[in-house]
Amino acid sequence: MDTTVAKGLAVLEVLARAEAPLRLSQIAQELDLQKSNTHRLLATLTTLGYVRKETETGRYATTLKVWELGACVISAHPVKRAAAPYLQELHRVTNETTTLSILDGHQVLVLDKIVAPRALRFTSRPGSRIPAPLNASGQAMLSQEPEPRPLIERALAESPHGRDMTTDEVLQELEAVRGRGYALMLQSKYTPGVVGVAAWLPTRDGHARAALSASGPVERFTGAHLEEIIETVRVIAARVANAMGRL
């Protein structure tokens, strides 16, 4: 593996995931690199147009060129193309925040999200990753994995919120998810005040690499409204799977 390329991509990842421009020293510390090496990488990325340096503060941030590449990739993704109109329909019918996600190893990767007008502050956005056991979509997809235990163990070990549950507890919940056909994630320390309902999109091999979900504040996700959301999520997810031709 070319270490220079790997380090350059690591710098891009750090900058892309940061909520604000970073100082050179912050980037170097995050990646355990020497400042001189980090400076050279940033200079190259700046020359190529992927990074910009703020004149006033000297801090670094990614440019929209990074977004352009990501937009090209996501627009060509078969799940995103097939599910887009159904995600909008789910949002329109429920009037809640709706999300399209895929399972990437032990993490949920958010592909698309439509936020409700009365939404709470969510921790996820398109492009973000969430430990799969701590998310309704993640539990829905994990329930279809033939060997979910290693994925669960790794996810819980990497997340500070993973201390609140055990692998056996998650496996027990996955059995319930399989039985009822959807995942229901009540408010937790990871998503305080939020309830999520998700259904998986089956693939040809019987696994689930994608899921649709609706989420919102616990005070709205009760009684008849919650039952309606569960049924709507299940029905629309089945229609997406059919549209995709069972991927």
PDB file of N, CA and C in Angstrom, residues 9 30 79 103 129 146 149 154 168 180 208 210 223 233 237:
ATOM      1  N   LEU A   9      -5.440  10.514   2.091  1.00  0.00           N
ATOM      2  CA  LEU A   9      -6.860  10.212   2.229  1.00  0.00           C
ATOM      3  C   LEU A   9      -7.310  10.324   3.684  1.00  0.00           C
ATOM      4  N   GLU A  30      -4.450  14.306  15.468  1.00  0.00           N
ATOM      5  CA  GLU A  30      -5.508  13.329  15.218  1.00  0.00           C
ATOM      6  C   GLU A  30      -4.966  12.098  14.503  1.00  0.00           C
ATOM      7  N   VAL A  79     -29.252   1.359  -4.721  1.00  0.00           N
ATOM      8  CA  VAL A  79     -30.233   1.477  -3.638  1.00  0.00           C
ATOM      9  C   VAL A  79     -30.763   2.902  -3.564  1.00  0.00           C
ATOM     10  N   LEU A 103     -25.912  -1.225   5.381  1.00  0.00           N
ATOM     11  CA  LEU A 103     -25.032  -1.844   6.367  1.00  0.00           C
ATOM     12  C   LEU A 103     -23.646  -1.975   5.767  1.00  0.00           C
ATOM     13  N   ARG A 129     -21.863   7.736   9.982  1.00  0.00           N
ATOM     14  CA  ARG A 129     -21.877   6.329  10.372  1.00  0.00           C
ATOM     15  C   ARG A 129     -22.348   6.183  11.805  1.00  0.00           C
ATOM     16  N   PRO A 146     -26.440 -13.855   8.833  1.00  0.00           N
ATOM     17  CA  PRO A 146     -26.326 -15.215   9.343  1.00  0.00           C
ATOM     18  C   PRO A 146     -25.438 -15.315  10.581  1.00  0.00           C
ATOM     19  N   ARG A 149     -23.039 -11.896  15.477  1.00  0.00           N
ATOM     20  CA  ARG A 149     -22.318 -11.704  16.739  1.00  0.00           C
ATOM     21  C   ARG A 149     -21.001 -10.928  16.568  1.00  0.00           C
ATOM     22  N   ARG A 154     -17.923  -5.973  17.767  1.00  0.00           N
ATOM     23  CA  ARG A 154     -17.028  -4.905  17.329  1.00  0.00           C
ATOM     24  C   ARG A 154     -17.687  -3.537  17.490  1.00  0.00           C
ATOM     25  N   ASP A 168     -25.386 -10.414  23.968  1.00  0.00           N
ATOM     26  CA  ASP A 168     -26.517 -11.334  24.112  1.00  0.00           C
ATOM     27  C   ASP A 168     -27.849 -10.585  24.126  1.00  0.00           C
ATOM     28  N   ARG A 180     -41.159 -10.063  14.178  1.00  0.00           N
ATOM     29  CA  ARG A 180     -42.235  -9.106  13.899  1.00  0.00           C
ATOM     30  C   ARG A 180     -42.071  -8.390  12.562  1.00  0.00           C
ATOM     31  N   ALA A 208     -29.737  -8.412   4.298  1.00  0.00           N
ATOM     32  CA  ALA A 208     -30.325  -7.080   4.175  1.00  0.00           C
ATOM     33  C   ALA A 208     -29.204  -6.061   4.223  1.00  0.00           C
ATOM     34  N   ALA A 210     -29.710  -2.891   3.175  1.00  0.00           N
ATOM     35  CA  ALA A 210     -30.295  -1.558   3.213  1.00  0.00           C
ATOM     36  C   ALA A 210     -31.546  -1.583   4.073  1.00  0.00           C
ATOM     37  N   GLY A 223     -49.126   5.146  20.670  1.00  0.00           N
ATOM     38  CA  GLY A 223     -50.480   4.759  20.334  1.00  0.00           C
ATOM     39  C   GLY A 223     -50.718   4.480  18.863  1.00  0.00           C
ATOM     40  N   VAL A 233     -44.002   2.002   7.271  1.00  0.00           N
ATOM     41  CA  VAL A 233     -42.593   1.661   7.029  1.00  0.00           C
ATOM     42  C   VAL A 233     -42.489   0.272   6.409  1.00  0.00           C
ATOM     43  N   ALA A 237     -41.234  -0.276   2.566  1.00  0.00           N
ATOM     44  CA  ALA A 237     -39.984  -1.024   2.432  1.00  0.00           C
ATOM     45  C   ALA A 237     -40.167  -2.216   1.498  1.00  0.00           C
TER      46      ALA A 237
END
